[in-house]
């Protein structure tokens, strides 16, 4: 046998493999320990990440979207809500007591002047009219009788009485002459005198008959009075009959109806309400705090809530001199020169009244101004990466922007109120 083979020592275990095996076992033990405490490790990792993020945030500050002061046009407006209304409304009622026979129109219907709206039962009124017509005919007949018969007869009787008087006067004169000559008796003269007196009485009576039957006489005045009364009664009966048909006093739209067939109506009760056609107004209740901004003639832009996409031009035409103490508001009316076709009575509207305008002025969003309603407004600006308080002086105030009179320059960054930033805090500004 080969000596070299016989002399080889017994094989020893590989130390490197043993070391690697030990290291693998240690790693498994470490991994096992980590896995058994995996939630604790996860929480620790998250806490470490959050701590690092907070440290970074403290060092460099949170990211905040800022607004930039710019130059532009600004319109100051006062916003209010109200309703559509005509300058006045007409309440339609009955002038007599009666029962409604027919209602000819519906609420919301447009009507013209003189159009029949309501019919009342008119049978009794028609009978009264016929009776008044008969009375008038009788009075007219009496007038014709006076002119055609009574007065001519009285004049004829007067002429006859005057003729008789003339004959009686001649007879008396002859009797007196004969008496003076002694050819006539006193008895004959007395008879002639009596005949003369009777003739004079007949003439006076005939004259009175003519006078009373002539214009201005008692009979003529009585006949004229009866005729006038008959005509007045006829006019009254005709008017009452006309009242049985209630008509529209003018053109417009019926916005209210409170009557139905069979209703017993009385004077003084409104049966319908008419909004006359023509001028249209918007009536708003303005907060009294804005009263100093409103003046007659100011332009406004209005829209109906039912048609928000529609716009109509308006103008302030009336400011109530009094203040509603219960609501702390003032009634303001605006005229609408060209009302749109969709506009309806009592429709709710929103109104923007232009009270002032500035061109090429410094403006910032309203959301950036702190204490805007006080005497000391201010904003949060930026200086060397930190938020700083900057007092400002405000001018006009629009719906979304406000004018800066002093305290800022064009291009300055301003931090919105809603960002949560406080004075002195480091900020990472994000500019638009």
Short mmCIF file of C-alpha atoms in Angstrom, two decimals:
data_model
loop_
_atom_site.label_atom_id
_atom_site.label_comp_id
_atom_site.label_asym_id
_atom_site.label_seq_id
_atom_site.Cartn_x
_atom_site.Cartn_y
_atom_site.Cartn_z
CA UNK A 1 0.00 0.00 0.00
CA UNK A 2 1.08 3.50 -0.83
CA UNK A 3 2.78 5.13 2.15
CA UNK A 4 1.38 8.57 1.28
CA UNK A 5 -2.06 7.33 1.49
CA UNK A 6 -1.44 5.53 4.72
CA UNK A 7 0.18 8.56 6.32
CA UNK A 8 -2.77 11.06 5.61
CA UNK A 9 -4.37 12.35 8.89
CA UNK A 10 -8.06 11.94 9.65
CA UNK A 11 -10.34 14.69 7.98
CA UNK A 12 -11.40 17.69 10.27
CA UNK A 13 -14.75 19.63 9.95
CA UNK A 14 -14.60 22.86 7.83
CA UNK A 15 -14.44 25.77 10.28
CA UNK A 16 -15.84 28.23 7.69
CA UNK A 17 -18.96 26.20 7.17
CA UNK A 18 -19.47 25.96 10.88
CA UNK A 19 -19.17 29.74 11.20
CA UNK A 20 -21.60 30.33 8.38
CA UNK A 21 -24.02 27.92 9.92
CA UNK A 22 -23.81 29.72 13.22
CA UNK A 23 -24.37 33.09 11.53
CA UNK A 24 -27.40 31.76 9.69
CA UNK A 25 -28.83 30.45 12.86
CA UNK A 26 -28.30 33.81 14.55
CA UNK A 27 -29.98 35.59 11.69
CA UNK A 28 -32.91 33.24 11.92
CA UNK A 29 -33.15 33.88 15.60
CA UNK A 30 -33.07 37.66 15.00
CA UNK A 31 -35.69 37.42 12.26
CA UNK A 32 -37.80 35.24 14.49
CA UNK A 33 -37.55 37.74 17.28
CA UNK A 34 -38.47 40.59 14.90
CA UNK A 35 -41.39 38.62 13.54
CA UNK A 36 -42.68 37.86 16.98
CA UNK A 37 -42.54 41.62 17.73
CA UNK A 38 -43.56 42.70 14.23
CA UNK A 39 -46.30 45.18 15.38
CA UNK A 40 -43.95 46.91 17.72
CA UNK A 41 -41.38 47.20 14.96
CA UNK A 42 -44.03 48.56 12.54
CA UNK A 43 -45.19 51.19 15.05
CA UNK A 44 -41.60 52.18 15.74
CA UNK A 45 -40.92 52.57 12.01
CA UNK A 46 -44.02 54.71 11.54
CA UNK A 47 -43.18 56.83 14.55
CA UNK A 48 -39.68 57.32 13.20
CA UNK A 49 -41.05 58.37 9.81
CA UNK A 50 -43.54 60.77 11.36
CA UNK A 51 -40.87 62.25 13.58
CA UNK A 52 -38.63 62.80 10.60
CA UNK A 53 -41.54 64.38 8.66
CA UNK A 54 -42.43 66.65 11.57
CA UNK A 55 -38.82 67.66 11.99
CA UNK A 56 -38.60 68.45 8.29
CA UNK A 57 -41.89 70.41 8.50
CA UNK A 58 -40.66 72.41 11.46
CA UNK A 59 -37.41 73.19 9.75
CA UNK A 60 -38.79 74.20 6.36
CA UNK A 61 -42.44 74.97 7.26
CA UNK A 62 -45.74 73.70 5.77
CA UNK A 63 -46.63 74.30 2.15
CA UNK A 64 -49.31 77.00 1.88
CA UNK A 65 -51.02 78.29 -1.26
CA UNK A 66 -50.78 82.08 -1.11
CA UNK A 67 -52.55 84.87 -2.99
CA UNK A 68 -50.71 87.60 -4.83
CA UNK A 69 -51.65 91.27 -4.54
CA UNK A 70 -52.54 92.46 -8.03
CA UNK A 71 -53.88 95.46 -9.81
CA UNK A 72 -57.32 95.30 -11.36
CA UNK A 73 -60.82 96.71 -11.53
CA UNK A 74 -63.14 96.43 -8.55
CA UNK A 75 -66.89 96.94 -8.35
CA UNK A 76 -68.53 97.37 -4.96
CA UNK A 77 -72.06 96.02 -4.78
CA UNK A 78 -74.78 95.57 -2.20
CA UNK A 79 -76.64 92.29 -2.46
CA UNK A 80 -80.24 91.87 -1.35
CA UNK A 81 -83.25 89.74 -2.13
CA UNK A 82 -86.81 90.77 -2.77
CA UNK A 83 -89.79 90.19 -5.01
CA UNK A 84 -91.46 91.48 -8.17
CA UNK A 85 -94.29 93.95 -7.71
CA UNK A 86 -96.22 96.50 -9.72
CA UNK A 87 -96.18 100.11 -8.42
CA UNK A 88 -99.71 99.51 -7.18
CA UNK A 89 -102.40 96.84 -7.20
CA UNK A 90 -106.12 97.11 -7.80
CA UNK A 91 -108.58 95.29 -5.58
CA UNK A 92 -111.72 94.42 -7.52
CA UNK A 93 -114.99 94.10 -5.63
CA UNK A 94 -118.73 94.43 -6.00
CA UNK A 95 -120.57 97.74 -5.56
CA UNK A 96 -123.84 96.01 -4.73
CA UNK A 97 -124.99 93.02 -2.74
CA UNK A 98 -125.80 90.06 -4.92
CA UNK A 99 -125.26 86.42 -5.77
CA UNK A 100 -122.51 85.43 -8.18
CA UNK A 101 -124.01 83.88 -11.29
CA UNK A 102 -120.77 83.26 -13.20
CA UNK A 103 -116.99 83.81 -12.84
CA UNK A 104 -115.54 84.36 -16.30
CA UNK A 105 -111.78 84.43 -15.61
CA UNK A 106 -109.15 82.45 -13.72
CA UNK A 107 -106.31 83.48 -11.48
CA UNK A 108 -103.19 84.39 -13.44
CA UNK A 109 -105.14 85.32 -16.56
CA UNK A 110 -104.30 88.51 -18.45
CA UNK A 111 -107.28 90.79 -18.99
CA UNK A 112 -107.98 94.03 -20.87
CA UNK A 113 -109.75 97.13 -19.65
CA UNK A 114 -113.52 96.67 -19.59
CA UNK A 115 -113.41 92.88 -19.86
CA UNK A 116 -116.21 91.15 -17.93
CA UNK A 117 -114.89 89.25 -14.92
CA UNK A 118 -117.90 88.34 -12.74
CA UNK A 119 -121.63 88.20 -13.47
CA UNK A 120 -124.17 88.68 -10.65
CA UNK A 121 -127.83 87.64 -10.64
CA UNK A 122 -129.56 90.61 -12.34
CA UNK A 123 -133.25 89.66 -12.61
CA UNK A 124 -134.41 92.07 -9.93
CA UNK A 125 -132.19 94.80 -11.30
CA UNK A 126 -133.62 94.36 -14.80
CA UNK A 127 -137.15 94.67 -13.39
CA UNK A 128 -136.19 97.85 -11.57
CA UNK A 129 -134.79 99.23 -14.81
CA UNK A 130 -138.06 98.53 -16.65
CA UNK A 131 -140.00 100.24 -13.87
CA UNK A 132 -137.73 103.28 -14.01
CA UNK A 133 -138.18 103.44 -17.78
CA UNK A 134 -141.97 103.48 -17.31
CA UNK A 135 -141.76 106.25 -14.74
CA UNK A 136 -139.65 108.30 -17.10
CA UNK A 137 -142.12 107.77 -19.92
CA UNK A 138 -144.95 109.06 -17.69
CA UNK A 139 -142.94 112.14 -16.71
CA UNK A 140 -142.15 112.87 -20.33
CA UNK A 141 -145.85 112.48 -21.20
CA UNK A 142 -146.81 114.97 -18.49
CA UNK A 143 -144.25 117.39 -19.85
CA UNK A 144 -145.68 117.07 -23.35
CA UNK A 145 -149.21 117.45 -21.97
CA UNK A 146 -148.19 120.65 -20.24
CA UNK A 147 -146.58 122.04 -23.38
CA UNK A 148 -149.11 120.75 -25.88
CA UNK A 149 -152.37 121.12 -23.94
CA UNK A 150 -152.29 122.87 -20.60
CA UNK A 151 -150.28 125.91 -21.61
CA UNK A 152 -152.12 126.53 -24.92
CA UNK A 153 -155.49 126.11 -23.15
CA UNK A 154 -154.45 128.57 -20.45
CA UNK A 155 -153.38 131.09 -23.06
CA UNK A 156 -156.68 130.67 -24.89
CA UNK A 157 -158.60 131.12 -21.67
CA UNK A 158 -156.58 134.23 -20.94
CA UNK A 159 -157.44 135.68 -24.33
CA UNK A 160 -161.13 135.02 -23.77
CA UNK A 161 -161.00 136.54 -20.30
CA UNK A 162 -159.30 139.62 -21.64
CA UNK A 163 -162.02 139.97 -24.31
CA UNK A 164 -164.72 139.64 -21.67
CA UNK A 165 -162.92 142.21 -19.55
CA UNK A 166 -162.76 144.62 -22.45
CA UNK A 167 -166.54 144.28 -23.09
CA UNK A 168 -167.25 144.64 -19.39
CA UNK A 169 -165.15 147.77 -19.26
CA UNK A 170 -167.02 149.27 -22.22
CA UNK A 171 -170.36 148.42 -20.66
CA UNK A 172 -169.39 149.99 -17.38
CA UNK A 173 -168.11 153.11 -19.10
CA UNK A 174 -171.40 153.51 -21.08
CA UNK A 175 -173.49 152.94 -17.97
CA UNK A 176 -171.51 155.57 -16.11
CA UNK A 177 -171.95 158.10 -18.92
CA UNK A 178 -175.64 157.44 -19.10
CA UNK A 179 -175.92 157.78 -15.33
CA UNK A 180 -174.25 161.16 -15.49
CA UNK A 181 -176.85 162.22 -18.08
CA UNK A 182 -179.64 160.86 -15.96
CA UNK A 183 -180.49 158.21 -18.55
CA UNK A 184 -179.34 155.27 -16.50
CA UNK A 185 -180.12 153.95 -13.08
CA UNK A 186 -177.65 153.31 -10.31
CA UNK A 187 -178.66 149.65 -10.30
CA UNK A 188 -177.60 149.26 -13.91
CA UNK A 189 -174.27 150.89 -13.14
CA UNK A 190 -173.76 148.57 -10.19
CA UNK A 191 -174.45 145.55 -12.36
CA UNK A 192 -171.97 146.79 -14.93
CA UNK A 193 -169.42 147.29 -12.14
CA UNK A 194 -169.94 143.74 -10.87
CA UNK A 195 -169.54 142.35 -14.39
CA UNK A 196 -166.34 144.34 -14.76
CA UNK A 197 -164.95 142.99 -11.49
CA UNK A 198 -165.76 139.41 -12.48
CA UNK A 199 -164.07 139.90 -15.84
CA UNK A 200 -160.96 141.24 -14.12
CA UNK A 201 -160.95 138.24 -11.79
CA UNK A 202 -161.21 135.87 -14.72
CA UNK A 203 -158.29 137.60 -16.43
CA UNK A 204 -156.12 137.30 -13.30
CA UNK A 205 -157.03 133.62 -12.98
CA UNK A 206 -156.22 133.01 -16.65
CA UNK A 207 -152.90 134.84 -16.29
CA UNK A 208 -152.02 132.64 -13.32
CA UNK A 209 -152.84 129.54 -15.32
CA UNK A 210 -150.59 130.69 -18.12
CA UNK A 211 -147.81 131.59 -15.69
CA UNK A 212 -147.86 128.25 -13.84
CA UNK A 213 -147.84 126.36 -17.13
CA UNK A 214 -145.04 128.49 -18.61
CA UNK A 215 -141.33 127.93 -17.98
CA UNK A 216 -140.55 128.85 -14.39
CA UNK A 217 -144.13 128.35 -13.24
CA UNK A 218 -145.07 125.93 -10.51
CA UNK A 219 -146.69 123.38 -12.83
CA UNK A 220 -143.74 123.54 -15.21
CA UNK A 221 -141.25 123.26 -12.34
CA UNK A 222 -143.14 120.27 -10.92
CA UNK A 223 -143.21 118.53 -14.28
CA UNK A 224 -139.51 119.29 -14.84
CA UNK A 225 -138.67 118.00 -11.37
CA UNK A 226 -140.61 114.79 -11.90
CA UNK A 227 -138.92 114.36 -15.25
CA UNK A 228 -135.46 114.88 -13.74
CA UNK A 229 -136.23 112.44 -10.93
CA UNK A 230 -137.45 109.87 -13.41
CA UNK A 231 -134.30 110.25 -15.46
CA UNK A 232 -132.15 109.98 -12.32
CA UNK A 233 -133.99 106.85 -11.23
CA UNK A 234 -133.48 105.39 -14.68
CA UNK A 235 -129.75 106.19 -14.55
CA UNK A 236 -129.55 104.66 -11.07
CA UNK A 237 -131.35 101.53 -12.19
CA UNK A 238 -129.13 101.26 -15.26
CA UNK A 239 -126.02 101.74 -13.13
CA UNK A 240 -127.10 99.10 -10.63
CA UNK A 241 -127.78 96.75 -13.51
CA UNK A 242 -124.31 97.54 -14.88
CA UNK A 243 -122.86 96.77 -11.42
CA UNK A 244 -124.14 93.23 -11.89
CA UNK A 245 -121.34 92.80 -14.43
CA UNK A 246 -117.99 93.37 -12.70
CA UNK A 247 -115.37 94.40 -15.25
CA UNK A 248 -111.60 94.99 -15.24
CA UNK A 249 -110.82 98.64 -14.47
CA UNK A 250 -107.68 98.43 -16.57
CA UNK A 251 -105.45 95.94 -18.38
CA UNK A 252 -103.28 93.65 -16.28
CA UNK A 253 -102.93 90.20 -14.73
CA UNK A 254 -105.22 88.75 -12.07
CA UNK A 255 -102.94 87.61 -9.27
CA UNK A 256 -105.64 86.66 -6.79
CA UNK A 257 -109.21 85.32 -6.92
CA UNK A 258 -111.46 84.80 -3.91
CA UNK A 259 -114.92 84.24 -5.44
CA UNK A 260 -116.83 81.31 -6.88
CA UNK A 261 -120.22 80.77 -8.46
CA UNK A 262 -123.01 81.04 -5.90
CA UNK A 263 -121.07 83.30 -3.53
CA UNK A 264 -123.05 86.14 -1.98
CA UNK A 265 -120.92 89.25 -2.39
CA UNK A 266 -121.13 92.58 -0.61
CA UNK A 267 -119.58 96.01 -1.17
CA UNK A 268 -116.17 96.48 0.40
CA UNK A 269 -114.98 92.89 0.02
CA UNK A 270 -112.13 92.25 -2.43
CA UNK A 271 -113.01 89.48 -4.85
CA UNK A 272 -109.95 89.71 -7.11
CA UNK A 273 -106.61 91.51 -7.14
CA UNK A 274 -105.32 92.94 -10.39
CA UNK A 275 -101.69 93.76 -11.13
CA UNK A 276 -101.94 96.48 -13.79
CA UNK A 277 -99.89 96.09 -16.93
CA UNK A 278 -97.03 98.53 -17.50
CA UNK A 279 -94.25 99.46 -15.11
CA UNK A 280 -92.58 96.69 -13.09
CA UNK A 281 -90.67 97.18 -9.86
CA UNK A 282 -88.44 95.06 -7.64
CA UNK A 283 -89.03 95.57 -3.93
CA UNK A 284 -86.15 94.58 -1.63
CA UNK A 285 -85.47 94.80 2.09
CA UNK A 286 -82.01 96.32 2.52
CA UNK A 287 -79.98 95.93 5.69
CA UNK A 288 -79.87 99.36 7.32
CA UNK A 289 -76.09 99.06 7.65
CA UNK A 290 -75.87 99.48 3.87
CA UNK A 291 -78.24 102.45 3.72
CA UNK A 292 -75.37 104.94 3.41
CA UNK A 293 -74.17 103.23 0.23
CA UNK A 294 -77.50 103.41 -1.62
CA UNK A 295 -78.55 106.42 -3.70
CA UNK A 296 -81.34 107.11 -6.16
CA UNK A 297 -80.43 106.34 -9.74
CA UNK A 298 -77.81 103.67 -8.97
CA UNK A 299 -77.66 100.85 -11.50
CA UNK A 300 -78.33 97.27 -10.46
CA UNK A 301 -78.33 93.80 -11.94
CA UNK A 302 -81.13 91.44 -10.93
CA UNK A 303 -82.04 87.83 -11.56
CA UNK A 304 -85.08 85.75 -10.70
CA UNK A 305 -84.39 82.74 -8.50
CA UNK A 306 -86.49 80.63 -10.85
CA UNK A 307 -84.35 81.72 -13.84
CA UNK A 308 -80.82 82.19 -12.42
CA UNK A 309 -79.24 82.40 -15.88
CA UNK A 310 -81.38 85.38 -16.84
CA UNK A 311 -80.24 88.92 -16.02
CA UNK A 312 -82.20 92.16 -16.08
CA UNK A 313 -81.07 95.76 -15.72
CA UNK A 314 -82.65 97.79 -12.92
CA UNK A 315 -82.29 101.20 -11.28
CA UNK A 316 -82.96 102.46 -7.76
CA UNK A 317 -86.10 104.63 -7.92
CA UNK A 318 -87.30 104.78 -4.29
CA UNK A 319 -85.76 104.60 -0.82
CA UNK A 320 -88.18 104.46 2.09
CA UNK A 321 -87.42 107.28 4.53
CA UNK A 322 -88.30 105.05 7.47
CA UNK A 323 -86.57 101.98 8.90
CA UNK A 324 -88.36 98.77 9.83
CA UNK A 325 -87.25 98.48 13.45
CA UNK A 326 -88.36 94.85 13.72
CA UNK A 327 -86.11 93.71 10.85
CA UNK A 328 -83.53 96.53 10.91
CA UNK A 329 -84.08 96.99 7.21
CA UNK A 330 -85.11 99.65 4.71
CA UNK A 331 -87.50 99.13 1.81
CA UNK A 332 -85.94 99.98 -1.54
CA UNK A 333 -87.66 99.85 -4.93
CA UNK A 334 -85.95 99.40 -8.28
CA UNK A 335 -87.47 100.08 -11.67
CA UNK A 336 -87.05 97.55 -14.47
CA UNK A 337 -87.17 99.35 -17.86
CA UNK A 338 -87.34 96.13 -19.90
CA UNK A 339 -88.79 93.31 -17.79
CA UNK A 340 -88.32 89.86 -19.34
CA UNK A 341 -91.35 87.90 -20.44
CA UNK A 342 -90.88 85.24 -17.75
CA UNK A 343 -91.19 87.72 -14.90
CA UNK A 344 -94.22 87.11 -12.66
CA UNK A 345 -95.80 88.99 -9.78
CA UNK A 346 -94.31 88.19 -6.34
CA UNK A 347 -91.49 86.21 -7.96
CA UNK A 348 -88.38 86.09 -5.76
CA UNK A 349 -85.36 87.96 -7.13
CA UNK A 350 -81.76 88.63 -6.13
CA UNK A 351 -80.38 92.10 -6.73
CA UNK A 352 -76.80 93.41 -6.94
CA UNK A 353 -76.74 97.20 -6.64
CA UNK A 354 -73.54 98.80 -7.90
CA UNK A 355 -72.52 101.40 -5.30
CA UNK A 356 -68.97 102.26 -6.44
CA UNK A 357 -66.28 101.29 -8.98
CA UNK A 358 -62.47 101.49 -9.09
CA UNK A 359 -60.19 100.86 -12.06
CA UNK A 360 -56.53 99.73 -11.91
CA UNK A 361 -56.39 99.49 -8.11
CA UNK A 362 -54.71 97.06 -5.70
CA UNK A 363 -56.98 94.14 -4.80
CA UNK A 364 -56.74 90.97 -2.73
CA UNK A 365 -59.32 88.26 -2.08
CA UNK A 366 -61.65 88.88 0.84
CA UNK A 367 -60.56 85.56 2.32
CA UNK A 368 -57.13 87.01 3.10
CA UNK A 369 -58.22 89.94 5.30
CA UNK A 370 -58.49 89.53 9.07
CA UNK A 371 -60.90 91.77 11.06
CA UNK A 372 -62.20 93.29 7.85
CA UNK A 373 -65.22 94.72 9.65
CA UNK A 374 -63.19 96.57 12.26
CA UNK A 375 -61.11 99.73 12.26
CA UNK A 376 -57.84 97.73 12.28
CA UNK A 377 -57.84 95.15 9.46
CA UNK A 378 -54.67 93.18 8.77
CA UNK A 379 -53.27 90.36 6.66
CA UNK A 380 -50.61 87.68 7.01
CA UNK A 381 -47.78 88.44 4.63
CA UNK A 382 -44.41 86.74 4.01
CA UNK A 383 -40.99 87.93 5.11
CA UNK A 384 -37.92 85.69 4.81
CA UNK A 385 -40.07 82.58 4.68
CA UNK A 386 -42.11 83.41 7.76
CA UNK A 387 -45.67 84.66 8.22
CA UNK A 388 -45.78 88.27 9.43
CA UNK A 389 -48.73 90.45 10.45
CA UNK A 390 -49.21 93.47 8.20
CA UNK A 391 -51.81 96.15 8.98
CA UNK A 392 -53.69 97.38 5.91
CA UNK A 393 -56.12 100.12 5.00
CA UNK A 394 -59.13 98.98 3.02
CA UNK A 395 -61.12 100.79 0.35
CA UNK A 396 -63.99 99.40 -1.67
CA UNK A 397 -65.23 95.95 -0.87
CA UNK A 398 -66.54 93.67 -3.58
CA UNK A 399 -68.12 90.27 -3.34
CA UNK A 400 -64.85 88.33 -3.60
CA UNK A 401 -62.15 91.01 -3.52
CA UNK A 402 -61.30 94.07 -1.48
CA UNK A 403 -59.33 97.19 -2.36
CA UNK A 404 -56.03 97.81 -0.54
CA UNK A 405 -55.40 101.51 -0.05
CA UNK A 406 -52.26 101.17 2.06
CA UNK A 407 -50.06 98.44 3.56
CA UNK A 408 -49.30 96.24 0.55
CA UNK A 409 -47.71 96.51 -2.87
CA UNK A 410 -48.46 94.77 -6.12
CA UNK A 411 -46.81 91.33 -6.19
CA UNK A 412 -46.81 90.83 -2.39
CA UNK A 413 -47.85 87.38 -1.18
CA UNK A 414 -50.75 87.14 1.26
CA UNK A 415 -51.69 84.04 3.26
CA UNK A 416 -55.42 83.12 3.31
CA UNK A 417 -57.17 82.97 6.67
CA UNK A 418 -58.20 79.37 6.13
CA UNK A 419 -54.61 78.14 5.78
CA UNK A 420 -54.17 77.84 9.56
CA UNK A 421 -50.88 79.74 9.51
CA UNK A 422 -50.02 81.93 12.48
CA UNK A 423 -47.75 84.92 12.89
CA UNK A 424 -44.05 83.99 12.99
CA UNK A 425 -44.53 80.51 11.54
CA UNK A 426 -42.15 79.36 8.78
CA UNK A 427 -44.02 78.91 5.53
CA UNK A 428 -43.28 77.29 2.19
CA UNK A 429 -45.28 79.52 -0.13
CA UNK A 430 -46.95 77.99 -3.15
CA UNK A 431 -47.63 80.79 -5.59
CA UNK A 432 -50.37 80.56 -8.19
#
